[in-house]
mmCIF file of C-alpha atoms and ligand atoms in Angstrom:
data_model
loop_
_atom_site.group_PDB
_atom_site.id
_atom_site.type_symbol
_atom_site.label_atom_id
_atom_site.label_comp_id
_atom_site.label_asym_id
_atom_site.label_seq_id
_atom_site.Cartn_x
_atom_site.Cartn_y
_atom_site.Cartn_z
ATOM 1 C CA UNK A 21 19.407 4.425 14.622
ATOM 2 C CA UNK A 22 16.968 2.152 16.430
ATOM 3 C CA UNK A 23 15.139 3.976 19.195
ATOM 4 C CA UNK A 24 12.249 1.597 19.794
ATOM 5 C CA UNK A 25 12.666 -1.966 21.048
ATOM 6 C CA UNK A 26 10.166 -4.503 19.740
ATOM 7 C CA UNK A 27 7.855 -5.570 22.590
ATOM 8 C CA UNK A 28 4.805 -7.839 22.560
ATOM 9 C CA UNK A 29 3.743 -9.044 19.119
ATOM 10 C CA UNK A 30 0.295 -7.620 18.334
ATOM 11 C CA UNK A 31 -0.252 -9.026 14.844
ATOM 12 C CA UNK A 32 1.455 -11.470 12.540
ATOM 13 C CA UNK A 33 0.421 -11.826 8.920
ATOM 14 C CA UNK A 34 2.242 -13.489 6.044
ATOM 15 C CA UNK A 35 4.019 -10.285 4.964
ATOM 16 C CA UNK A 36 4.628 -8.465 8.255
ATOM 17 C CA UNK A 37 4.715 -8.513 12.025
ATOM 18 C CA UNK A 38 3.495 -5.615 14.191
ATOM 19 C CA UNK A 39 4.965 -5.147 17.670
ATOM 20 C CA UNK A 40 4.097 -2.933 20.610
ATOM 21 C CA UNK A 41 6.921 -0.679 21.837
ATOM 22 C CA UNK A 42 7.557 0.941 25.225
ATOM 23 C CA UNK A 43 5.435 3.866 23.995
ATOM 24 C CA UNK A 44 1.750 2.838 23.627
ATOM 25 C CA UNK A 45 1.355 5.424 20.848
ATOM 26 C CA UNK A 46 4.123 3.812 18.744
ATOM 27 C CA UNK A 47 4.094 0.525 16.787
ATOM 28 C CA UNK A 48 7.001 -1.282 15.142
ATOM 29 C CA UNK A 49 6.250 -2.952 11.774
ATOM 30 C CA UNK A 50 8.704 -5.601 10.553
ATOM 31 C CA UNK A 51 8.329 -6.618 6.905
ATOM 32 C CA UNK A 52 8.958 -10.266 5.992
ATOM 33 C CA UNK A 53 10.084 -11.989 2.792
ATOM 34 C CA UNK A 54 6.895 -14.117 2.703
ATOM 35 C CA UNK A 55 3.923 -13.363 0.462
ATOM 36 C CA UNK A 56 0.377 -14.492 -0.169
ATOM 37 C CA UNK A 57 -2.035 -13.714 -2.990
ATOM 38 C CA UNK A 58 -5.677 -14.411 -3.805
ATOM 39 C CA UNK A 59 -6.770 -14.206 -0.162
ATOM 40 C CA UNK A 60 -3.920 -16.508 0.957
ATOM 41 C CA UNK A 61 -4.701 -19.248 -1.607
ATOM 42 C CA UNK A 62 -1.198 -18.738 -3.107
ATOM 43 C CA UNK A 63 1.958 -18.562 -0.983
ATOM 44 C CA UNK A 64 5.599 -17.784 -1.673
ATOM 45 C CA UNK A 65 8.752 -16.077 -0.449
ATOM 46 C CA UNK A 66 11.689 -14.258 -2.018
ATOM 47 C CA UNK A 67 14.821 -12.625 -0.726
ATOM 48 C CA UNK A 68 14.796 -8.847 -0.267
ATOM 49 C CA UNK A 69 11.004 -8.457 -0.258
ATOM 50 C CA UNK A 70 10.797 -7.246 3.348
ATOM 51 C CA UNK A 71 13.697 -4.871 2.775
ATOM 52 C CA UNK A 72 12.106 -3.367 -0.349
ATOM 53 C CA UNK A 73 8.711 -2.959 1.289
ATOM 54 C CA UNK A 74 10.099 -1.311 4.455
ATOM 55 C CA UNK A 75 12.605 0.963 2.714
ATOM 56 C CA UNK A 76 10.276 1.986 -0.108
ATOM 57 C CA UNK A 77 7.417 2.690 2.320
ATOM 58 C CA UNK A 78 9.730 4.820 4.482
ATOM 59 C CA UNK A 79 11.000 6.839 1.493
ATOM 60 C CA UNK A 80 7.493 7.401 0.111
ATOM 61 C CA UNK A 81 5.902 8.309 3.445
ATOM 62 C CA UNK A 82 8.688 10.883 3.938
ATOM 63 C CA UNK A 83 8.078 12.304 0.443
ATOM 64 C CA UNK A 84 4.320 12.527 1.040
ATOM 65 C CA UNK A 85 4.811 14.204 4.458
ATOM 66 C CA UNK A 86 7.100 16.768 2.800
ATOM 67 C CA UNK A 87 4.225 17.500 0.409
ATOM 68 C CA UNK A 88 1.648 18.027 3.154
ATOM 69 C CA UNK A 89 0.066 14.551 3.374
ATOM 70 C CA UNK A 90 -0.372 13.376 6.989
ATOM 71 C CA UNK A 91 0.936 9.792 7.437
ATOM 72 C CA UNK A 92 1.485 7.355 10.301
ATOM 73 C CA UNK A 93 5.238 7.152 9.580
ATOM 74 C CA UNK A 94 7.663 8.028 12.398
ATOM 75 C CA UNK A 95 11.053 6.537 11.495
ATOM 76 C CA UNK A 96 12.931 3.771 9.781
ATOM 77 C CA UNK A 97 14.460 1.526 12.449
ATOM 78 C CA UNK A 98 16.498 -0.819 10.253
ATOM 79 C CA UNK A 99 16.352 -2.257 6.728
ATOM 80 C CA UNK A 100 13.155 -4.215 7.337
ATOM 81 C CA UNK A 101 11.448 -2.207 10.115
ATOM 82 C CA UNK A 102 9.671 1.107 10.514
ATOM 83 C CA UNK A 103 7.917 2.712 13.472
ATOM 84 C CA UNK A 104 4.521 4.333 13.068
ATOM 85 C CA UNK A 105 1.800 6.006 15.091
ATOM 86 C CA UNK A 106 -0.652 3.578 16.687
ATOM 87 C CA UNK A 107 -3.900 4.356 14.863
ATOM 88 C CA UNK A 108 -7.498 3.194 14.977
ATOM 89 C CA UNK A 109 -7.774 1.834 11.434
ATOM 90 C CA UNK A 110 -10.844 2.418 9.254
ATOM 91 C CA UNK A 111 -12.222 -0.871 7.802
ATOM 92 C CA UNK A 112 -11.599 0.500 4.310
ATOM 93 C CA UNK A 113 -9.144 -0.249 1.511
ATOM 94 C CA UNK A 114 -8.848 2.698 -0.876
ATOM 95 C CA UNK A 115 -7.844 1.677 -4.418
ATOM 96 C CA UNK A 116 -6.893 4.367 -6.951
ATOM 97 C CA UNK A 117 -6.407 3.521 -10.631
ATOM 98 C CA UNK A 118 -4.904 5.348 -13.617
ATOM 99 C CA UNK A 119 -4.714 2.468 -16.101
ATOM 100 C CA UNK A 120 -7.068 -0.525 -16.368
ATOM 101 C CA UNK A 121 -5.606 -3.693 -14.819
ATOM 102 C CA UNK A 122 -6.483 -6.584 -12.532
ATOM 103 C CA UNK A 123 -9.972 -6.598 -11.052
ATOM 104 C CA UNK A 124 -11.048 -3.403 -12.894
ATOM 105 C CA UNK A 125 -10.427 -5.045 -16.271
ATOM 106 C CA UNK A 126 -12.551 -7.996 -15.161
ATOM 107 C CA UNK A 127 -15.253 -5.771 -13.621
ATOM 108 C CA UNK A 128 -15.950 -3.499 -16.591
ATOM 109 C CA UNK A 129 -14.467 -5.574 -19.415
ATOM 110 C CA UNK A 130 -11.716 -3.238 -20.616
ATOM 111 C CA UNK A 131 -8.362 -4.541 -21.672
ATOM 112 C CA UNK A 132 -5.449 -4.363 -19.250
ATOM 113 C CA UNK A 133 -3.232 -1.416 -20.177
ATOM 114 C CA UNK A 134 -6.056 0.886 -21.330
ATOM 115 C CA UNK A 135 -5.454 4.363 -19.837
ATOM 116 C CA UNK A 136 -8.456 5.671 -17.879
ATOM 117 C CA UNK A 137 -9.904 9.057 -18.865
ATOM 118 C CA UNK A 138 -9.623 10.152 -15.195
ATOM 119 C CA UNK A 139 -8.440 8.383 -12.024
ATOM 120 C CA UNK A 140 -10.975 5.963 -10.523
ATOM 121 C CA UNK A 141 -11.242 5.599 -6.726
ATOM 122 C CA UNK A 142 -12.785 2.431 -5.262
ATOM 123 C CA UNK A 143 -13.637 1.846 -1.599
ATOM 124 C CA UNK A 144 -13.463 -1.780 -0.462
ATOM 125 C CA UNK A 145 -14.386 -3.305 2.881
ATOM 126 C CA UNK A 146 -11.347 -4.687 4.695
ATOM 127 C CA UNK A 147 -12.616 -8.216 5.339
ATOM 128 C CA UNK A 148 -10.707 -11.422 4.505
ATOM 129 C CA UNK A 149 -13.887 -13.380 5.265
ATOM 130 C CA UNK A 150 -15.872 -11.500 2.585
ATOM 131 C CA UNK A 151 -12.929 -11.148 0.158
ATOM 132 C CA UNK A 152 -12.598 -7.322 0.507
ATOM 133 C CA UNK A 153 -15.729 -6.449 -1.561
ATOM 134 C CA UNK A 154 -16.089 -3.050 -3.229
ATOM 135 C CA UNK A 155 -18.969 -1.217 -1.483
ATOM 136 C CA UNK A 156 -20.994 1.939 -2.038
ATOM 137 C CA UNK A 157 -21.177 4.760 0.533
ATOM 138 C CA UNK A 158 -24.630 3.469 1.530
ATOM 139 C CA UNK A 159 -23.208 0.033 2.353
ATOM 140 C CA UNK A 160 -20.464 1.618 4.467
ATOM 141 C CA UNK A 161 -23.081 3.759 6.243
ATOM 142 C CA UNK A 162 -24.902 0.570 7.259
ATOM 143 C CA UNK A 163 -21.620 -0.681 8.736
ATOM 144 C CA UNK A 164 -21.221 2.529 10.757
ATOM 145 C CA UNK A 165 -18.463 4.195 8.699
ATOM 146 C CA UNK A 166 -19.288 7.945 8.565
ATOM 147 C CA UNK A 167 -19.672 9.740 5.251
ATOM 148 C CA UNK A 168 -16.998 12.293 6.240
ATOM 149 C CA UNK A 169 -14.443 9.497 6.702
ATOM 150 C CA UNK A 170 -15.271 8.095 3.237
ATOM 151 C CA UNK A 171 -14.886 11.552 1.677
ATOM 152 C CA UNK A 172 -11.508 11.890 3.416
ATOM 153 C CA UNK A 173 -10.444 8.499 1.993
ATOM 154 C CA UNK A 174 -11.405 9.515 -1.543
ATOM 155 C CA UNK A 175 -9.742 12.934 -1.359
ATOM 156 C CA UNK A 176 -6.599 11.459 0.212
ATOM 157 C CA UNK A 177 -6.468 8.752 -2.471
ATOM 158 C CA UNK A 178 -6.612 11.348 -5.253
ATOM 159 C CA UNK A 179 -4.003 13.611 -3.598
ATOM 160 C CA UNK A 180 -1.615 10.683 -3.027
ATOM 161 C CA UNK A 181 -2.202 9.619 -6.630
ATOM 162 C CA UNK A 182 -1.311 13.083 -7.943
ATOM 163 C CA UNK A 183 1.917 13.199 -5.923
ATOM 164 C CA UNK A 184 2.994 9.619 -6.579
ATOM 165 C CA UNK A 185 2.172 9.657 -10.292
ATOM 166 C CA UNK A 186 4.750 12.429 -10.815
ATOM 167 C CA UNK A 187 7.186 10.930 -8.242
ATOM 168 C CA UNK A 188 7.272 7.616 -10.132
ATOM 169 C CA UNK A 189 7.142 9.215 -13.573
ATOM 170 C CA UNK A 190 10.497 10.881 -12.805
ATOM 171 C CA UNK A 191 11.853 7.409 -12.070
ATOM 172 C CA UNK A 192 10.641 5.978 -15.367
ATOM 173 C CA UNK A 193 7.657 4.177 -13.837
ATOM 174 C CA UNK A 194 3.932 4.283 -14.655
ATOM 175 C CA UNK A 195 1.851 4.139 -11.475
ATOM 176 C CA UNK A 196 -0.960 1.910 -12.792
ATOM 177 C CA UNK A 197 -2.899 1.582 -9.519
ATOM 178 C CA UNK A 198 -2.407 1.243 -5.784
ATOM 179 C CA UNK A 199 -4.131 0.492 -2.487
ATOM 180 C CA UNK A 200 -3.861 2.576 0.678
ATOM 181 C CA UNK A 201 -5.387 2.440 4.149
ATOM 182 C CA UNK A 202 -6.405 5.178 6.573
ATOM 183 C CA UNK A 203 -6.395 5.417 10.372
ATOM 184 C CA UNK A 204 -7.309 7.904 13.108
ATOM 185 C CA UNK A 205 -4.903 9.091 15.797
ATOM 186 C CA UNK A 206 -6.007 9.600 19.432
ATOM 187 C CA UNK A 207 -6.575 13.311 18.685
ATOM 188 C CA UNK A 208 -9.131 12.377 15.991
ATOM 189 C CA UNK A 209 -6.963 13.211 12.953
ATOM 190 C CA UNK A 210 -7.281 10.872 9.962
ATOM 191 C CA UNK A 211 -4.062 9.989 8.114
ATOM 192 C CA UNK A 212 -2.458 7.666 5.580
ATOM 193 C CA UNK A 213 -1.356 4.322 7.058
ATOM 194 C CA UNK A 214 -0.240 0.785 6.076
ATOM 195 C CA UNK A 215 2.476 0.561 3.364
ATOM 196 C CA UNK A 216 3.301 1.721 -0.165
ATOM 197 C CA UNK A 217 5.301 -0.972 -1.914
ATOM 198 C CA UNK A 218 5.311 -3.348 -4.907
ATOM 199 C CA UNK A 219 2.906 -5.500 -2.826
ATOM 200 C CA UNK A 220 0.279 -2.747 -2.837
ATOM 201 C CA UNK A 221 0.909 -0.917 -6.134
ATOM 202 C CA UNK A 222 1.187 -1.834 -9.801
ATOM 203 C CA UNK A 223 4.365 -0.400 -11.324
ATOM 204 C CA UNK A 224 5.125 -0.681 -15.062
ATOM 205 C CA UNK A 225 8.371 0.436 -16.664
ATOM 206 C CA UNK A 226 7.583 3.496 -18.813
ATOM 207 C CA UNK A 227 9.832 2.409 -21.702
ATOM 208 C CA UNK A 228 9.327 -1.369 -21.837
ATOM 209 C CA UNK A 229 5.985 -1.902 -20.071
ATOM 210 C CA UNK A 230 7.681 -4.517 -17.880
ATOM 211 C CA UNK A 231 5.788 -5.277 -14.661
ATOM 212 C CA UNK A 232 7.851 -4.435 -11.557
ATOM 213 C CA UNK A 233 5.446 -5.489 -8.789
ATOM 214 C CA UNK A 234 3.663 -8.359 -7.086
ATOM 215 C CA UNK A 235 1.785 -9.310 -10.278
ATOM 216 C CA UNK A 236 5.005 -11.197 -11.213
ATOM 217 C CA UNK A 237 4.273 -13.461 -8.215
ATOM 218 C CA UNK A 238 0.460 -13.501 -8.571
ATOM 219 C CA UNK A 239 0.748 -14.497 -12.256
ATOM 220 C CA UNK A 240 3.816 -16.794 -11.984
ATOM 221 C CA UNK A 241 5.838 -14.580 -14.340
ATOM 222 C CA UNK A 242 9.262 -15.162 -12.723
ATOM 223 C CA UNK A 243 11.791 -12.416 -11.979
ATOM 224 C CA UNK A 244 9.943 -11.219 -8.895
ATOM 225 C CA UNK A 245 13.054 -10.843 -6.718
ATOM 226 C CA UNK A 246 14.758 -8.768 -9.449
ATOM 227 C CA UNK A 247 11.637 -6.613 -9.919
ATOM 228 C CA UNK A 248 11.469 -5.695 -6.202
ATOM 229 C CA UNK A 249 15.218 -4.922 -6.176
ATOM 230 C CA UNK A 250 14.815 -2.731 -9.264
ATOM 231 C CA UNK A 251 11.928 -0.774 -7.699
ATOM 232 C CA UNK A 252 13.946 -0.181 -4.525
ATOM 233 C CA UNK A 253 16.886 0.993 -6.637
ATOM 234 C CA UNK A 254 14.709 3.448 -8.580
ATOM 235 C CA UNK A 255 13.091 4.884 -5.446
ATOM 236 C CA UNK A 256 16.137 5.153 -3.183
ATOM 237 C CA UNK A 257 18.715 5.716 -5.934
HETATM 238 P P1 TMP B 311 -6.898 -5.344 -8.035
HETATM 239 O O1 TMP B 311 -6.831 -4.947 -9.478
HETATM 240 O O2 TMP B 311 -6.565 -6.793 -7.787
HETATM 241 O O3 TMP B 311 -8.195 -4.951 -7.399
HETATM 242 O O4 TMP B 311 -5.752 -4.529 -7.258
HETATM 243 C C1 TMP B 311 -5.709 -3.120 -7.311
HETATM 244 C C2 TMP B 311 -4.491 -2.616 -6.556
HETATM 245 O O5 TMP B 311 -4.615 -2.870 -5.169
HETATM 246 C C3 TMP B 311 -3.168 -3.278 -6.978
HETATM 247 O O6 TMP B 311 -2.173 -2.270 -7.048
HETATM 248 C C4 TMP B 311 -2.840 -4.229 -5.871
HETATM 249 C C5 TMP B 311 -3.520 -3.642 -4.672
HETATM 250 N N1 TMP B 311 -4.069 -4.660 -3.782
HETATM 251 C C6 TMP B 311 -3.588 -4.763 -2.489
HETATM 252 O O7 TMP B 311 -2.705 -4.018 -2.062
HETATM 253 N N2 TMP B 311 -4.133 -5.715 -1.673
HETATM 254 C C7 TMP B 311 -5.119 -6.553 -2.077
HETATM 255 O O8 TMP B 311 -5.582 -7.400 -1.274
HETATM 256 C C8 TMP B 311 -5.606 -6.441 -3.434
HETATM 257 C C9 TMP B 311 -6.689 -7.349 -3.947
HETATM 258 C C10 TMP B 311 -5.050 -5.478 -4.236
#
């Protein structure tokens, strides 16, 4: 049941809107059916995207909380909206990979689909202007991001990967890679934020290898609406 009314809009991107609520510590995120890729060079929209992203994020944040991972999630308000804690976000995108795909295949020249010998964690700067470059700890230090925060990001990424790899495996899905973000609450605690959805993860069917994520849109493969619906069905039953 909705408990938080959407107030002033604080942010509007292609894929979501973020609203203030009557509690300054609580934000309302509304997921939209619109999408961009390649730093907004490619645009599109399909029915059910916002619903999948909101409902899958809610289900996965709940699962992670139950397994001891602190997250920003508070509640699901309706089919396309969740409320979260209002965090100070780190300027970091944490990417964790189990199988070579996308930019990793291009970076180190290994074929998409090659399993990695151990998970790889990458830390990227959250900057549309710079194209979210992958940085070293030393680069982040120059930008004022403390080493302890980077270590937290890496450890959180690996813990989330462990939990979600088995969560999705039970649903017949290979978790190829994913991106998460981290924020700090007013008490100073760091926690998982943003979303976990087919926009921010690569999901491949374990039996057929079929892609069930945003790569269908990025690569003009067709069937994107069906893929998002299938992922929601597998996660929420
Ligand atoms: P990449 O192979 O393009 O670097 O993507 C790695 C993972 O991160 C993939 O699951 C998609 C996700 N991702 C985002 O969520 N946002 C982004 O802006 C990018 C580039 C990737």
